[in-house]
Amino acid sequence: MEKYTQYRDRGTGIAPFIPITSATSSFHLPLAAVLFALRAPVLLTISISYFLFLQFMPLGSLFQKGILWICMLVAGVWWVDLQVEGVKRGTLSRYPDKLPSPGSIIASTFSSPLDALYLAATFDPIFLFPSFDTPYVFQLTLFQTLLYTFAPPTSKPYSSKPTTLAEVISKNPHRIIVIFPEGTTSNGRALLRFAPALDSFATQYKQSGENGHGNGTIPKNKIFPISLRYLPSNTTTPLPGSYGVFLWRLLGQPSHTIKVRIGEAVKIRDLEMSDTLVATSSSETITEKTVARSSSGDDANGRVPRVGALEERVGEILVRVGRIRRVGLGVKEKIGFWNAWKAQGRKKK
């Protein structure tokens, strides 16, 4: 893999776009074939029934969540290892504010279709994907989100209209919002550079208030960083178009474990504030900031969170709870890597 050295992070040496392979024994192949043959028809039948008919019927969110959990059980996801930062095991019921609730925002890692499936089955959220070069986001359905995990990285997924995180929240105040701030999938071994949408949230909310879509103040919404990792770890989809490989690894394994780590909630009002409204990030190896701030800030003192403060706080928590490293690679580098990978494949042919 020396030819892809330029897509390896210089500081950590991690290559987040190269798929993970695992050694298998000669006894695994027959078992995997049997499991795949048994599970695939059942999973396909349930999935088609849900996405074509059941999700549009007035059956209630609890029933729809149950169908999604059945899909994961059929796929072999039999165990979810949930840990919440600052909460001891067995005492989670005493701290309901430590979990996302209606009106909350989830900033999740992004490495597999299982990310969206688990979050949908647990929280029934609205899914947002950020543009890597603008502060806009795109709202996708669960089915579109699952497909996007296999799609080449782009600044505009599908035909969705660009919007802002603040506008989506103002129109859906009683829904949980999920945003994947990395903007594209990785192999789960590192946290990619964030797109601008999450960090510009406070300014967007201010501007939406001026346009009549919000109250124009810095929002009180809690932002919950959530890290999702998998055992075995080869069910990630860093390469676009890897439908067959993913399904084979997912359905051919006897069981899978999802390690869910929910970090401490972040409030924008608690971030470091600044009077400088137009600036660039203090760490260009981690992030790229080209989004200008508006000339007015918080309704109390005219100040807004320092540029990069929200991204740094969320990224720090994801790195800590997920026990991964943060790299300076993002969607732009993923596009270059994918073009190089395709070119290499054509040469081999």
Coordinates of C-alpha atoms in Angstrom, one line a residue:
M1 CA 0.0 0.0 0.0
E2 CA 3.0 2.3 -0.4
K3 CA 1.4 3.9 -3.4
Y4 CA -1.2 5.4 -1.2
T5 CA 1.3 7.0 1.3
Q6 CA 0.0 10.5 0.5
Y7 CA -3.4 9.5 1.9
R8 CA -1.8 8.4 5.2
D9 CA -1.9 11.0 8.0
R10 CA 1.6 12.4 8.5
G11 CA 1.3 12.8 12.2
T12 CA -0.2 9.4 13.2
G13 CA 0.7 7.2 10.2
I14 CA -3.0 6.1 10.0
A15 CA -4.5 5.4 6.6
P16 CA -8.3 5.9 7.3
F17 CA -9.5 5.1 3.7
I18 CA -7.9 1.6 3.2
P19 CA -10.4 -1.2 4.0
I20 CA -9.7 -3.5 6.9
T21 CA -9.0 -7.1 6.1
S22 CA -9.0 -9.9 8.7
A23 CA -7.3 -13.3 8.5
T24 CA -9.7 -16.2 8.1
S25 CA -9.2 -20.0 8.6
S26 CA -10.1 -22.7 6.1
F27 CA -13.0 -23.6 8.4
H28 CA -14.5 -20.1 8.2
L29 CA -15.5 -20.1 4.5
P30 CA -18.0 -23.0 4.7
L31 CA -19.6 -21.5 7.9
A32 CA -19.7 -18.1 6.3
A33 CA -21.4 -19.5 3.2
V34 CA -24.1 -21.2 5.2
L35 CA -24.8 -18.2 7.4
F36 CA -25.0 -15.9 4.4
A37 CA -27.4 -18.3 2.6
L38 CA -29.6 -18.4 5.6
R39 CA -29.6 -14.8 6.5
A40 CA -29.6 -13.0 3.2
P41 CA -33.1 -14.0 2.0
V42 CA -34.6 -13.1 5.4
L43 CA -32.8 -9.8 5.7
L44 CA -33.7 -8.9 2.1
T45 CA -37.4 -9.7 2.6
I46 CA -37.7 -7.6 5.8
S47 CA -35.8 -4.7 4.3
I48 CA -37.9 -4.6 1.1
S49 CA -41.1 -4.8 3.1
Y50 CA -40.0 -2.0 5.5
F51 CA -38.6 0.5 3.0
L52 CA -41.4 0.0 0.4
F53 CA -44.4 -0.3 2.6
L54 CA -44.1 -0.5 6.4
Q55 CA -42.2 2.8 7.0
F56 CA -45.1 4.7 5.3
M57 CA -47.8 3.1 7.4
P58 CA -49.1 4.7 10.6
L59 CA -47.7 2.0 12.9
G60 CA -45.9 4.2 15.3
S61 CA -42.2 4.8 15.9
L62 CA -41.9 1.9 18.4
F63 CA -43.1 -0.6 15.8
Q64 CA -40.8 0.8 13.2
K65 CA -37.8 0.7 15.6
G66 CA -38.7 -2.9 16.3
I67 CA -38.4 -3.8 12.7
L68 CA -35.0 -2.2 12.4
W69 CA -33.8 -4.1 15.5
I70 CA -35.0 -7.3 13.9
C71 CA -32.9 -6.5 10.8
M72 CA -29.8 -6.1 13.0
L73 CA -30.5 -9.3 14.8
V74 CA -30.9 -11.2 11.6
A75 CA -27.6 -9.7 10.4
G76 CA -25.9 -11.0 13.6
V77 CA -25.8 -7.9 15.7
W78 CA -26.6 -9.5 19.0
W79 CA -24.8 -7.4 21.5
V80 CA -24.6 -3.6 22.0
D81 CA -21.9 -2.5 24.5
L82 CA -23.3 0.9 25.6
Q83 CA -21.2 3.2 27.9
V84 CA -22.1 6.8 28.8
E85 CA -19.4 9.1 29.9
G86 CA -19.7 10.0 33.6
V87 CA -22.2 7.3 34.3
K88 CA -21.4 4.0 36.1
R89 CA -22.8 0.8 34.7
G90 CA -26.2 0.0 36.0
T91 CA -27.1 3.5 37.0
L92 CA -28.0 5.0 33.6
S93 CA -31.7 5.3 34.6
R94 CA -30.7 7.9 37.3
Y95 CA -29.2 10.2 34.6
P96 CA -31.8 10.7 31.8
D97 CA -30.1 14.0 30.9
K98 CA -27.0 12.0 29.8
L99 CA -28.9 10.6 26.8
P100 CA -30.1 12.4 23.7
S101 CA -33.7 13.5 23.9
P102 CA -36.0 15.4 21.5
G103 CA -34.3 18.6 20.5
S104 CA -30.8 17.2 20.9
I105 CA -28.2 16.9 18.2
I106 CA -26.1 13.8 17.8
A107 CA -22.6 14.2 16.2
S108 CA -21.7 10.7 15.3
T109 CA -18.7 8.9 13.8
F110 CA -19.3 7.5 10.4
S111 CA -17.8 4.2 9.2
S112 CA -20.5 1.7 8.3
P113 CA -24.2 1.4 7.3
L114 CA -24.7 0.0 10.8
D115 CA -24.2 3.5 12.1
A116 CA -27.4 4.8 10.6
L117 CA -29.3 1.6 11.2
Y118 CA -28.4 1.6 15.0
L119 CA -29.2 5.3 15.4
A120 CA -32.5 5.0 13.6
A121 CA -33.5 1.9 15.6
T122 CA -32.6 3.7 18.9
F123 CA -33.5 7.4 18.4
D124 CA -35.7 7.7 15.2
P125 CA -33.7 10.8 14.2
I126 CA -33.4 13.1 11.2
F127 CA -30.2 12.4 9.3
L128 CA -28.1 15.3 8.0
F129 CA -24.9 15.2 5.9
P130 CA -22.6 18.2 5.6
S131 CA -21.2 19.6 2.5
F132 CA -17.4 19.5 2.8
D133 CA -16.8 23.0 1.4
T134 CA -19.8 25.0 2.6
P135 CA -21.7 25.4 5.9
Y136 CA -24.8 23.7 4.4
V137 CA -26.2 20.3 5.2
F138 CA -28.5 17.9 3.3
Q139 CA -31.4 16.0 4.9
L140 CA -31.6 12.3 3.9
T141 CA -34.0 9.5 4.7
L142 CA -32.7 6.3 6.4
F143 CA -32.6 4.5 3.1
Q144 CA -30.7 7.3 1.4
T145 CA -28.3 7.4 4.3
L146 CA -27.6 3.7 4.0
L147 CA -26.9 4.1 0.3
Y148 CA -24.7 7.1 0.9
T149 CA -22.3 5.0 3.0
F150 CA -21.5 3.2 -0.3
A151 CA -21.5 6.3 -2.5
P152 CA -18.4 8.2 -3.6
P153 CA -17.8 11.4 -1.5
T154 CA -19.5 14.4 -2.9
S155 CA -20.4 18.0 -1.8
K156 CA -24.1 17.3 -2.7
P157 CA -25.5 13.9 -1.8
Y158 CA -28.4 12.9 -4.1
S159 CA -30.8 15.6 -5.1
S160 CA -31.4 17.0 -1.6
K161 CA -31.8 20.7 -1.3
P162 CA -29.1 22.5 0.8
T163 CA -30.2 23.8 4.1
T164 CA -28.6 24.6 7.4
L165 CA -28.5 22.8 10.7
A166 CA -30.3 25.7 12.4
E167 CA -33.2 25.6 9.9
V168 CA -33.7 21.9 10.3
I169 CA -33.8 22.3 14.1
S170 CA -36.3 25.2 14.0
K171 CA -38.6 23.2 11.8
N172 CA -38.3 20.0 13.8
P173 CA -37.9 21.1 17.5
H174 CA -39.2 17.8 18.9
R175 CA -37.0 15.5 16.8
I176 CA -33.4 14.3 17.5
I177 CA -31.0 15.4 14.8
V178 CA -28.1 13.2 13.7
I179 CA -25.2 14.8 11.8
F180 CA -22.1 13.0 10.5
P181 CA -19.6 15.8 10.7
E182 CA -16.8 13.9 8.9
G183 CA -19.0 13.9 5.8
T184 CA -17.7 10.5 4.5
T185 CA -16.9 7.1 5.8
S186 CA -13.6 5.9 7.1
N187 CA -12.3 2.5 8.3
G188 CA -13.1 3.5 11.9
R189 CA -9.4 3.8 13.0
A190 CA -9.4 7.5 13.1
L191 CA -11.6 10.6 13.2
L192 CA -11.5 12.6 10.0
R193 CA -11.4 16.3 9.6
F194 CA -14.8 17.9 10.1
A195 CA -16.8 19.7 7.5
P196 CA -17.8 23.4 8.3
A197 CA -21.5 22.8 9.0
L198 CA -21.3 21.8 12.7
D199 CA -18.9 24.6 13.7
S200 CA -20.9 27.3 12.0
F201 CA -24.1 26.2 13.7
A202 CA -24.3 29.2 16.1
T203 CA -23.9 31.7 13.3
Q204 CA -26.4 29.9 11.1
Y205 CA -28.9 30.0 13.9
K206 CA -28.4 33.7 14.3
Q207 CA -28.9 34.3 10.6
S208 CA -32.0 32.1 10.6
G209 CA -33.5 34.2 13.3
E210 CA -33.0 37.3 11.3
N211 CA -34.8 35.6 8.4
G212 CA -37.8 34.7 10.5
H213 CA -37.0 31.0 10.9
G214 CA -35.7 31.1 14.5
N215 CA -35.3 33.3 17.5
G216 CA -31.9 34.6 16.5
T217 CA -30.1 33.6 19.8
I218 CA -27.4 31.1 20.4
P219 CA -29.2 27.8 20.7
K220 CA -29.6 25.8 23.9
N221 CA -29.6 22.4 22.1
K222 CA -27.3 19.8 23.6
I223 CA -24.8 18.2 21.2
F224 CA -24.1 14.6 22.1
P225 CA -20.9 13.2 20.5
I226 CA -21.4 9.4 19.9
S227 CA -18.7 7.0 18.8
L228 CA -19.7 3.8 17.1
R229 CA -17.2 0.9 16.6
Y230 CA -17.6 -2.7 15.7
L231 CA -16.2 -6.1 16.5
P232 CA -15.1 -7.6 14.2
S233 CA -13.8 -4.3 12.7
N234 CA -14.0 -5.3 9.0
T235 CA -17.7 -4.3 8.6
T236 CA -16.7 -0.7 7.8
T237 CA -17.1 0.7 4.3
P238 CA -14.3 3.2 3.5
L239 CA -14.5 2.2 -0.2
P240 CA -17.5 3.3 -2.3
G241 CA -19.5 0.6 -4.0
S242 CA -18.4 -2.2 -1.6
Y243 CA -22.0 -3.6 -1.3
G244 CA -21.0 -7.2 -1.8
V245 CA -18.0 -7.2 0.4
F246 CA -19.9 -5.6 3.2
L247 CA -22.9 -7.9 3.1
W248 CA -20.6 -11.0 2.9
R249 CA -18.6 -9.9 6.0
L250 CA -21.8 -8.8 7.8
L251 CA -23.9 -11.9 7.2
G252 CA -21.0 -14.4 7.1
Q253 CA -19.8 -13.7 10.7
P254 CA -21.6 -15.6 13.5
S255 CA -22.1 -12.4 15.5
H256 CA -21.2 -8.7 15.8
T257 CA -20.8 -6.3 18.6
I258 CA -21.5 -2.6 18.5
K259 CA -19.4 -0.5 20.9
V260 CA -21.4 2.6 21.6
R261 CA -19.8 5.4 23.6
I262 CA -21.8 8.5 24.4
G263 CA -19.8 11.5 25.4
E264 CA -20.6 14.4 27.7
A265 CA -23.1 16.7 26.1
V266 CA -21.8 20.0 24.7
K267 CA -23.6 23.3 25.0
I268 CA -22.7 26.1 22.7
R269 CA -23.1 28.6 25.5
D270 CA -20.4 26.9 27.4
L271 CA -17.8 27.2 24.7
E272 CA -15.0 29.7 24.6
M273 CA -16.4 33.0 23.3
S274 CA -14.7 35.5 21.1
D275 CA -15.2 39.0 19.7
T276 CA -13.4 38.0 16.5
L277 CA -16.2 37.1 14.1
V278 CA -14.1 36.4 11.0
A279 CA -11.2 34.1 11.5
T280 CA -9.6 30.8 10.5
S281 CA -9.0 27.8 12.7
S282 CA -6.0 27.8 15.0
S283 CA -5.1 24.3 13.8
E284 CA -5.0 24.0 10.0
T285 CA -3.8 20.4 10.3
I286 CA -7.1 19.4 11.8
T287 CA -9.6 21.7 10.1
E288 CA -10.2 24.2 7.3
K289 CA -12.4 27.2 8.0
T290 CA -13.5 29.6 5.3
V291 CA -16.9 30.4 6.7
A292 CA -17.4 34.0 7.6
R293 CA -19.2 35.0 10.8
S294 CA -22.0 37.5 10.8
S295 CA -21.4 41.0 12.3
S296 CA -23.6 40.3 15.3
G297 CA -23.4 37.6 18.0
D298 CA -25.1 36.6 21.2
D299 CA -28.1 38.7 22.1
A300 CA -26.5 39.2 25.6
N301 CA -23.1 40.6 24.8
G302 CA -22.6 40.5 21.0
R303 CA -20.2 37.6 21.2
V304 CA -20.3 34.2 19.5
P305 CA -18.3 31.0 20.1
R306 CA -14.7 31.2 18.9
V307 CA -14.2 29.8 15.4
G308 CA -13.3 26.2 15.7
A309 CA -14.4 25.9 19.4
L310 CA -17.4 23.6 18.8
E311 CA -15.5 21.4 16.4
E312 CA -12.6 21.1 18.7
R313 CA -14.8 20.2 21.7
V314 CA -16.8 17.6 19.9
G315 CA -13.7 16.1 18.2
E316 CA -11.9 16.0 21.5
I317 CA -14.8 14.0 23.1
L318 CA -15.1 11.6 20.2
V319 CA -11.4 10.9 20.3
R320 CA -11.5 10.3 24.0
V321 CA -14.6 8.1 24.3
G322 CA -13.8 6.2 21.0
R323 CA -10.2 5.7 21.9
I324 CA -9.1 6.7 18.4
R325 CA -6.8 9.3 16.9
R326 CA -7.7 12.4 15.0
V327 CA -6.2 13.0 11.6
G328 CA -5.9 15.9 9.2
L329 CA -7.6 14.0 6.3
G330 CA -11.1 14.7 5.2
V331 CA -13.5 14.5 2.2
K332 CA -11.1 16.2 -0.2
E333 CA -8.5 13.6 0.5
K334 CA -11.0 10.8 0.3
I335 CA -12.0 12.0 -3.3
G336 CA -8.3 11.9 -4.3
F337 CA -7.8 8.5 -2.7
W338 CA -10.8 7.1 -4.5
N339 CA -9.7 8.4 -7.8
A340 CA -6.2 6.8 -7.3
W341 CA -7.8 3.5 -6.2
K342 CA -9.9 3.3 -9.3
A343 CA -7.0 4.2 -11.5
Q344 CA -4.9 1.4 -9.9
G345 CA -7.8 -1.0 -10.5
R346 CA -7.9 -0.1 -14.2
K347 CA -4.2 -0.7 -14.5
K348 CA -4.4 -4.2 -13.0
K349 CA -7.1 -5.1 -15.6

